[in-house]
GROMACS .gro file of N, CA, C and O in nm:
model
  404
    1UNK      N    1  10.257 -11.448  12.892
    1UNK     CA    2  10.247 -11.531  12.774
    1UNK      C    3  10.214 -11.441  12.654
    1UNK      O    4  10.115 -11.368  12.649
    2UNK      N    5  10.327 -11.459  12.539
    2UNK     CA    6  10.271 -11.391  12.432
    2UNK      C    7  10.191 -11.453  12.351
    2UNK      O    8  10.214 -11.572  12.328
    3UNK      N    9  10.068 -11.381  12.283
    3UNK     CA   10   9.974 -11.457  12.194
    3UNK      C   11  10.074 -11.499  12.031
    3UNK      O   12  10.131 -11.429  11.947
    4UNK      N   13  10.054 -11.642  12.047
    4UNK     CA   14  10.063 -11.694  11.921
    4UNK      C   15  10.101 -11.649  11.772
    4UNK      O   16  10.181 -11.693  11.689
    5UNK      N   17   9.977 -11.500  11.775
    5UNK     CA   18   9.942 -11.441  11.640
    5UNK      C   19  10.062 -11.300  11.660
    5UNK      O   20  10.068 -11.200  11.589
    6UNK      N   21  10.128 -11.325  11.750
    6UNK     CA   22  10.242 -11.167  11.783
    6UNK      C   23  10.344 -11.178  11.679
    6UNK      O   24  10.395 -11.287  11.707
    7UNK      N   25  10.412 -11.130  11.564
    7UNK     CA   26  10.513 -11.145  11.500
    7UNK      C   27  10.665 -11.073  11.512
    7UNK      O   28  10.772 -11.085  11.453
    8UNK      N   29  10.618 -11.000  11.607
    8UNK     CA   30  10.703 -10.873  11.668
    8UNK      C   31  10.693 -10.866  11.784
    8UNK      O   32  10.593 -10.907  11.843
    9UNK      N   33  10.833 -10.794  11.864
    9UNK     CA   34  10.821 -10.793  11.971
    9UNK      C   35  10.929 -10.680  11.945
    9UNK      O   36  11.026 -10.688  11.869
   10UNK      N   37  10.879 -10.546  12.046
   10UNK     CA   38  10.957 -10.421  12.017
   10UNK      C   39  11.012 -10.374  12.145
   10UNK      O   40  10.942 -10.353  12.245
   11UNK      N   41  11.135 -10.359  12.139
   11UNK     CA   42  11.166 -10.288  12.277
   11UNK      C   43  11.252 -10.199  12.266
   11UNK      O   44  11.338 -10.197  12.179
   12UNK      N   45  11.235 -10.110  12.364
   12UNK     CA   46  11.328  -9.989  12.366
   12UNK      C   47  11.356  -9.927  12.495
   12UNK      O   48  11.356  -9.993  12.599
   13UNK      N   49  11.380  -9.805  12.491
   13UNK     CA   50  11.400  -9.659  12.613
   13UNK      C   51  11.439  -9.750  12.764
   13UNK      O   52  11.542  -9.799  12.811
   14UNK      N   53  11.300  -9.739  12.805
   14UNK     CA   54  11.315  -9.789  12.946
   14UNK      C   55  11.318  -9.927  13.014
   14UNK      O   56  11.346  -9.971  13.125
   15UNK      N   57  11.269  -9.981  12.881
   15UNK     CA   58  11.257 -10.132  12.904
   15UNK      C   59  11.436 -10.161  12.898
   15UNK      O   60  11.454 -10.261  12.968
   16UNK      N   61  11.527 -10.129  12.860
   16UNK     CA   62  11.657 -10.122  12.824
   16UNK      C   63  11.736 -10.095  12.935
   16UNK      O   64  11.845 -10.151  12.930
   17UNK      N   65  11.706 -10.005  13.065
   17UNK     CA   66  11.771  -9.917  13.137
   17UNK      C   67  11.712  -9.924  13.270
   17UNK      O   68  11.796  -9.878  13.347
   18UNK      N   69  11.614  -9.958  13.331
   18UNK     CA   70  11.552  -9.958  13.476
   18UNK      C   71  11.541 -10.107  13.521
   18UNK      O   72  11.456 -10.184  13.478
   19UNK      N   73  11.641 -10.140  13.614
   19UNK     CA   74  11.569 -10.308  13.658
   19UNK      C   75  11.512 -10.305  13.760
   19UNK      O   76  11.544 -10.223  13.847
   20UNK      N   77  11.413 -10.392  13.778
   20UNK     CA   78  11.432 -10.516  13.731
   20UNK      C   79  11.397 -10.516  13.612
   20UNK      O   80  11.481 -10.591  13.564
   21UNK      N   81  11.329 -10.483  13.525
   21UNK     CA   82  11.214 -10.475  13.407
   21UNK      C   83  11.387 -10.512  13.295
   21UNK      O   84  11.407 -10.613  13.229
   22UNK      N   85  11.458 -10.422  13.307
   22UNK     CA   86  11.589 -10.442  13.215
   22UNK      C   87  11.641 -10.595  13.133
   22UNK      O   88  11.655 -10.617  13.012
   23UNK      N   89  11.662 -10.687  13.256
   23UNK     CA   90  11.677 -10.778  13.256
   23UNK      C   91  11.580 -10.879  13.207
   23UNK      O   92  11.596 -10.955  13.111
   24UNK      N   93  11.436 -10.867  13.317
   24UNK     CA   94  11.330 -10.961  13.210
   24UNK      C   95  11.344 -10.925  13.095
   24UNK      O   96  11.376 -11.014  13.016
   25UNK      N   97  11.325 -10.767  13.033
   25UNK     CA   98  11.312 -10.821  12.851
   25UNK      C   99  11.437 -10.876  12.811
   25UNK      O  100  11.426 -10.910  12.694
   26UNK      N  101  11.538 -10.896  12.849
   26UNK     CA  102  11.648 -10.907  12.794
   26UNK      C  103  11.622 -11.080  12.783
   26UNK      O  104  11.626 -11.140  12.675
   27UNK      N  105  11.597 -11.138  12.901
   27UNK     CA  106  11.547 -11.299  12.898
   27UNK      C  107  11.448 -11.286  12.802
   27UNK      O  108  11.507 -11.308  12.696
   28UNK      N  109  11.296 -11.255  12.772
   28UNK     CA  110  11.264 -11.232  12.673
   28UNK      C  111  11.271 -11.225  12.590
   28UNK      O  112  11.209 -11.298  12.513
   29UNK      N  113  11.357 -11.126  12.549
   29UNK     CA  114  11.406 -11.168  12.388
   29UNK      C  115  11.462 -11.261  12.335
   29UNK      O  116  11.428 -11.325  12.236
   30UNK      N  117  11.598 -11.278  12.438
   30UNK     CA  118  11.640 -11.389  12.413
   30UNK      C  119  11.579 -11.517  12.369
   30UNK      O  120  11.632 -11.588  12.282
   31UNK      N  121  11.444 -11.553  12.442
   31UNK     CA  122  11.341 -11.632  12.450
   31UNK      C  123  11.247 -11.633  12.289
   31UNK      O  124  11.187 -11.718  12.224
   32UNK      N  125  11.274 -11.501  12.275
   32UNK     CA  126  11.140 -11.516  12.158
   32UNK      C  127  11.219 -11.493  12.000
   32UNK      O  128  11.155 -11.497  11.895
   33UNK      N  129  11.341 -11.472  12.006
   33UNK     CA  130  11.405 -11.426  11.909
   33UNK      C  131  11.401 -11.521  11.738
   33UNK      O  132  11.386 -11.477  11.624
   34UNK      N  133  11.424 -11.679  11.795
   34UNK     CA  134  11.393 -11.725  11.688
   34UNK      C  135  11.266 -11.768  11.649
   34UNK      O  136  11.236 -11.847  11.559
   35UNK      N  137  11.198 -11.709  11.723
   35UNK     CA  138  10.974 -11.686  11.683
   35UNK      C  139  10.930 -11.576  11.623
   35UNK      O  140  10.849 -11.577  11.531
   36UNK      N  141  10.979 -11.474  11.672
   36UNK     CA  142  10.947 -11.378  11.612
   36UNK      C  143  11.041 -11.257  11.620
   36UNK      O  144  11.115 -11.218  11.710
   37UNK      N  145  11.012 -11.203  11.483
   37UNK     CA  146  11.116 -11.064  11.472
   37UNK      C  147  11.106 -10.983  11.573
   37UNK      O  148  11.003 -10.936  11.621
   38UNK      N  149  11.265 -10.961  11.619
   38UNK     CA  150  11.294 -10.877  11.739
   38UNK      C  151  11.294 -10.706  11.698
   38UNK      O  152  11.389 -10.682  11.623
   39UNK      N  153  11.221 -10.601  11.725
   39UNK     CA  154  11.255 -10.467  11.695
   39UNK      C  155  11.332 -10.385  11.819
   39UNK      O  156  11.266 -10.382  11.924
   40UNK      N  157  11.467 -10.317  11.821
   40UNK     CA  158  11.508 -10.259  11.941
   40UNK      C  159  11.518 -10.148  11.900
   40UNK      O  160  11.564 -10.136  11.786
   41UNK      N  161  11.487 -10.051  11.960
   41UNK     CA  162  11.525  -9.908  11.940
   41UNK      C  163  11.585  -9.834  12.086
   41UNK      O  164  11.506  -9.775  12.158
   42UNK      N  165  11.678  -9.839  12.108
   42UNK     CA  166  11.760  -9.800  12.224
   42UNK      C  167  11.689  -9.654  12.310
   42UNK      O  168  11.662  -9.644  12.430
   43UNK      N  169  11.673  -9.557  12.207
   43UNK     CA  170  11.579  -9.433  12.198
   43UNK      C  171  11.672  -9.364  12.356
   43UNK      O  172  11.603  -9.329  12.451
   44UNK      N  173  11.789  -9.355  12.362
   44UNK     CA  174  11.913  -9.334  12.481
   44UNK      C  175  11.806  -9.206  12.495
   44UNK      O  176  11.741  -9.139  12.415
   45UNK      N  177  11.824  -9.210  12.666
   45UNK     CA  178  11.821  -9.128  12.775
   45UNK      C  179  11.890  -9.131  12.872
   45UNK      O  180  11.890  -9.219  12.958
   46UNK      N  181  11.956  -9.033  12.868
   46UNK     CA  182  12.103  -9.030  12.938
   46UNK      C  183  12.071  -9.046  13.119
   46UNK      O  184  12.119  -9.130  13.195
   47UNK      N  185  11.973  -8.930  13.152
   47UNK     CA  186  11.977  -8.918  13.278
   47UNK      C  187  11.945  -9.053  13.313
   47UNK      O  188  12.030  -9.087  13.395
   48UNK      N  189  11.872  -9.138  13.293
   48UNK     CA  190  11.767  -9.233  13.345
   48UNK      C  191  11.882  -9.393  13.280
   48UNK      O  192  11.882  -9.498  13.344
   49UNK      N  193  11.946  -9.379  13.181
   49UNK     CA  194  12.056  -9.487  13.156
   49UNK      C  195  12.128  -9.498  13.221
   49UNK      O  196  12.178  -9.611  13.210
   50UNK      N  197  12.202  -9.404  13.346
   50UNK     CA  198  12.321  -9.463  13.424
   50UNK      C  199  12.422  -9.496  13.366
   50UNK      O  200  12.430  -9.427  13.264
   51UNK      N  201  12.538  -9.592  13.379
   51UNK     CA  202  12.651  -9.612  13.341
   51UNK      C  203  12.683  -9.648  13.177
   51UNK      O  204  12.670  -9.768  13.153
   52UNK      N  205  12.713  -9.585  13.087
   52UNK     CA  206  12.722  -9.616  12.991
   52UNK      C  207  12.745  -9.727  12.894
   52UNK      O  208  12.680  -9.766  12.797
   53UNK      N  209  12.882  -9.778  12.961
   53UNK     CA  210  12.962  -9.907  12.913
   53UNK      C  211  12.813 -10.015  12.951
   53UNK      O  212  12.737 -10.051  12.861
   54UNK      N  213  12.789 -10.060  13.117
   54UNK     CA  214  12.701 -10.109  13.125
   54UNK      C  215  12.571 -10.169  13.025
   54UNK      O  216  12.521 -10.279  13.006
   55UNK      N  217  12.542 -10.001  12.966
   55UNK     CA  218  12.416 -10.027  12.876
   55UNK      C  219  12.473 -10.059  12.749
   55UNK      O  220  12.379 -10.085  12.675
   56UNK      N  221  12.559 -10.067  12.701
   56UNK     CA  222  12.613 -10.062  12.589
   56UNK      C  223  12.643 -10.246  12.559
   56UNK      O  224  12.620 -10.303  12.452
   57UNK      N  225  12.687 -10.295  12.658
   57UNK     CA  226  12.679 -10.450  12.651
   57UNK      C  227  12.516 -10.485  12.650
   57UNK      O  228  12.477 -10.570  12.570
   58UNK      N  229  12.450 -10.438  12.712
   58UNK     CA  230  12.288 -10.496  12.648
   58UNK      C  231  12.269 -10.489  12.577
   58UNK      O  232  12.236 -10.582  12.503
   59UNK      N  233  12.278 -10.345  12.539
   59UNK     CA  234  12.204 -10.304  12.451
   59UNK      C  235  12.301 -10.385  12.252
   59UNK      O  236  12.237 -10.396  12.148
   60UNK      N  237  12.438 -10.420  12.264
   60UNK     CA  238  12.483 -10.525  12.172
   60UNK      C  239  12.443 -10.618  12.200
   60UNK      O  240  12.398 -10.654  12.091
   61UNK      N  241  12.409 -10.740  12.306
   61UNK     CA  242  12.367 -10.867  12.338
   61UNK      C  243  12.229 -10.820  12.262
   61UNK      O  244  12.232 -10.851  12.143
   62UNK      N  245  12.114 -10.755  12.300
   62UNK     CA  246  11.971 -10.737  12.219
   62UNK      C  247  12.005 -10.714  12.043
   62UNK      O  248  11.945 -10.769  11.950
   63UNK      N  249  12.116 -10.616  12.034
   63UNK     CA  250  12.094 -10.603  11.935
   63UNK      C  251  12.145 -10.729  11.793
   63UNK      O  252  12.094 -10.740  11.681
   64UNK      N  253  12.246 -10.799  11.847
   64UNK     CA  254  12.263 -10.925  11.814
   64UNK      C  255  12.157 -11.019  11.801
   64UNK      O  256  12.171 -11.122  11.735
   65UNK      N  257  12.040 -10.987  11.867
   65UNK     CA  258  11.892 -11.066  11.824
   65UNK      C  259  11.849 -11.041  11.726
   65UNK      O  260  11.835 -11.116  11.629
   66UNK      N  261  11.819 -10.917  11.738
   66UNK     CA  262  11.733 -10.817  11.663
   66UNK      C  263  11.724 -10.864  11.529
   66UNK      O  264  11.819 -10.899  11.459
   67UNK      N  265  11.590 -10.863  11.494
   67UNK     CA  266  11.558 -10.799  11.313
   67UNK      C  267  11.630 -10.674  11.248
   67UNK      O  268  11.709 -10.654  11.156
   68UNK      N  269  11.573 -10.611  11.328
   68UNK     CA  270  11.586 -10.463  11.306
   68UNK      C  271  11.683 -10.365  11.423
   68UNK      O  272  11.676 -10.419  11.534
   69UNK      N  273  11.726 -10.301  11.424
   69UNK     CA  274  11.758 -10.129  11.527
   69UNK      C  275  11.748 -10.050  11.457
   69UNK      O  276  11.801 -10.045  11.346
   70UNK      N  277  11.662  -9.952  11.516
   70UNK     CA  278  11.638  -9.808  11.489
   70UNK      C  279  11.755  -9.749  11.593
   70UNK      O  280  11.752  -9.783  11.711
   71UNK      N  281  11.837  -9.676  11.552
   71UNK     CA  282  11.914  -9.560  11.592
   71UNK      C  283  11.936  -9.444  11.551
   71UNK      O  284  11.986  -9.431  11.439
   72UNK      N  285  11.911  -9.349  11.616
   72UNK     CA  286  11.940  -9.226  11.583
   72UNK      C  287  12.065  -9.192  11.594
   72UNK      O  288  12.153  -9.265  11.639
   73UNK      N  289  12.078  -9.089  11.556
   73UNK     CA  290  12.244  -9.061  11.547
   73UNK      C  291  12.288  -9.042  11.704
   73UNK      O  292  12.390  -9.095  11.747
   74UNK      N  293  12.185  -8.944  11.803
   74UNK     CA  294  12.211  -8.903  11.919
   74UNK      C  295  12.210  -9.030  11.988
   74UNK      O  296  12.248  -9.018  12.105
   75UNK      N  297  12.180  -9.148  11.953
   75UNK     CA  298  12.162  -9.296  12.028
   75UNK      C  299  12.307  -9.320  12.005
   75UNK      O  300  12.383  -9.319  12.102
   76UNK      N  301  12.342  -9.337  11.911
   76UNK     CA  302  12.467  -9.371  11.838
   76UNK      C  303  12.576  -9.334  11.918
   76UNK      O  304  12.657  -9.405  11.978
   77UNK      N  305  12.565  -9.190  11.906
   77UNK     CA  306  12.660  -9.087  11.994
   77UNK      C  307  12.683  -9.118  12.125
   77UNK      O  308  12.797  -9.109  12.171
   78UNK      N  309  12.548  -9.169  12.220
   78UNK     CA  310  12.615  -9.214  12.325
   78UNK      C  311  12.661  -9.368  12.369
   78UNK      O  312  12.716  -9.420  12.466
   79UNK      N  313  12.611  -9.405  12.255
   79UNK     CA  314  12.631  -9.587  12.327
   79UNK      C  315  12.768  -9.594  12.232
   79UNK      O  316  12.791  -9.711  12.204
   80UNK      N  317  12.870  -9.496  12.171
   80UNK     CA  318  12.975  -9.609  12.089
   80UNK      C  319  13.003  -9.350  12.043
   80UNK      O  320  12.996  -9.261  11.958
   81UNK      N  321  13.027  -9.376  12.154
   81UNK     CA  322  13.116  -9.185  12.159
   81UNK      C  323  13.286  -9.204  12.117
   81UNK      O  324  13.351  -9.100  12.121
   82UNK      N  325  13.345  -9.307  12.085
   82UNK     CA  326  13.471  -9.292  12.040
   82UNK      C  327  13.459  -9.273  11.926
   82UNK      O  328  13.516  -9.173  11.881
   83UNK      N  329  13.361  -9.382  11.811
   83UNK     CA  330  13.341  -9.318  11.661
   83UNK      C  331  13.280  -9.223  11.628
   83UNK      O  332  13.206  -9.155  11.699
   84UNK      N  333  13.308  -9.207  11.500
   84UNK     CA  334  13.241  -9.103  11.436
   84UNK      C  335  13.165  -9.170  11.342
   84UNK      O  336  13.161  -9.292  11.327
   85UNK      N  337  13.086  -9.060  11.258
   85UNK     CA  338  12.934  -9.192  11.212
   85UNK      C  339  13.018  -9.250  11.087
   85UNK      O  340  12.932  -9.289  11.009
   86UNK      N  341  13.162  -9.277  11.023
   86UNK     CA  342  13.212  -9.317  10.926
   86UNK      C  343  13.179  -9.472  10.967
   86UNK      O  344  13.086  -9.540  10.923
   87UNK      N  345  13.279  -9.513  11.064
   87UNK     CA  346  13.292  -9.684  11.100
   87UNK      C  347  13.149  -9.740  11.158
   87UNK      O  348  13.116  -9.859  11.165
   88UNK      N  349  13.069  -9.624  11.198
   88UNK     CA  350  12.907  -9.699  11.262
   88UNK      C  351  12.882  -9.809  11.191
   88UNK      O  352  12.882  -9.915  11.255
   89UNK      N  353  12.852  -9.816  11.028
   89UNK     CA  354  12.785  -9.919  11.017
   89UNK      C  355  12.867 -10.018  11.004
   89UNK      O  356  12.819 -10.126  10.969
   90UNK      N  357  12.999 -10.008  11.027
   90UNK     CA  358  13.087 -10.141  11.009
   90UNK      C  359  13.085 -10.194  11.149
   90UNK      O  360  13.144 -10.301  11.161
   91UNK      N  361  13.039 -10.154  11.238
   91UNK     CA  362  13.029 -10.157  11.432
   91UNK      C  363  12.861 -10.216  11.353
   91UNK      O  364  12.877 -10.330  11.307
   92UNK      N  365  12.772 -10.184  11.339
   92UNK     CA  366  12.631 -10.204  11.336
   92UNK      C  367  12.622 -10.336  11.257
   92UNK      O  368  12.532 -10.413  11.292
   93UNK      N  369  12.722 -10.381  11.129
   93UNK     CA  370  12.694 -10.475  11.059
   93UNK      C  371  12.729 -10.608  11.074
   93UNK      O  372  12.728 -10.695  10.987
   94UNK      N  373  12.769 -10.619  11.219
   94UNK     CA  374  12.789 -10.747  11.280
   94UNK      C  375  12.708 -10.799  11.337
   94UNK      O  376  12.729 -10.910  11.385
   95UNK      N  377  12.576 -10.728  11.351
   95UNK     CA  378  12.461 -10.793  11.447
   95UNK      C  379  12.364 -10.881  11.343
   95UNK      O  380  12.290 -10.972  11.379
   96UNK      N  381  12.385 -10.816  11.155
   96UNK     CA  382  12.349 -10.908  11.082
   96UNK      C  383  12.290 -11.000  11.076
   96UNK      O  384  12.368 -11.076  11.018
   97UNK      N  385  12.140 -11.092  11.107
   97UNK     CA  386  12.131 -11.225  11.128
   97UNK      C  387  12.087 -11.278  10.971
   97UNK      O  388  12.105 -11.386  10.915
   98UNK      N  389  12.027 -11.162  10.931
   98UNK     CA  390  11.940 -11.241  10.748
   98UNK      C  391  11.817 -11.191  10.770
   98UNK      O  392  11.756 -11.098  10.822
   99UNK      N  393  11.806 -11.278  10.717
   99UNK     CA  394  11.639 -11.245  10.687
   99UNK      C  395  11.571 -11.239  10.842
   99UNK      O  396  11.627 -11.271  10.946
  100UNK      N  397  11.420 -11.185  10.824
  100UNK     CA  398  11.369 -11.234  10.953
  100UNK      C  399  11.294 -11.339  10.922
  100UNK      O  400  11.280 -11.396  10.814
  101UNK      N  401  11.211 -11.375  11.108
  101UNK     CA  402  11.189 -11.511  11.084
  101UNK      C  403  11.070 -11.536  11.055
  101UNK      O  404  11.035 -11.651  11.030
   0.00000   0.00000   0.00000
C-alpha cells in the first residue's frame, strides 16, 4: 500500500528487467498512474536486460504513463538502435500525456 501523501512513484533499471518484480511494477503503475506522477528512467543494462525488443515494449507501455523519462543517450541507443538521435524525440513525443496529475 502506497501512503496517501506519495506524489511520485519512480521506477527504473531493475525494477524494468528481472521478473517477477518486472511485471508487478508494471501493474503498478498502471494502477497508480492517474494518482500520481509516474517517473521512469530505463537507466539500460544490457547484461541483466536480456532480449531487447522484449524490454522495449515495456519499457513504451510505462513510458506511455509516465510524467516524465529520463533517458540517456546510451538508454536511447539500446532500446530504439535503428535511429539516430535526429527522429528520437519525434519516437519520444507520443508518450505526451500534459500536464501531471
Amino acid at each position: 500500500m502506497l501512503s496517501v501523501d506519495a506524489v511520485a512513484l519512480h521506477i527504473g533499471t531493475l525494477a524494468l528487467a528481472v521478473e517477477p518484480s518486472a511485471s508487478a511494477y508494471e501493474a503498478l503503475v498502471a494502477r497508480e498512474a492517474g494518482r500520481r506522477a509516474i517517473v521512469l528512467d530505463p537507466n539500460v543494462r544490457p547484461n541483466v536486460f536480456g532480449d531487447q525488443r522484449d524490454h522495449r515494449a515495456r519499457f513504451e507501455r510505462l513510458a506511455e504513463l509516465a510524467a516524465v523519462v529520463k533517458m540517456s543517450d546510451g538508454d536511447a541507443a539500446w532500446i530504439y538502435p535503428e535511429l539516430t538521435p535526429r527522429p528520437l524525440p519525434t519516437t519520444c513525443s507520443r508518450w505526451t500525456r500534459g500536464s501531471l496529475p
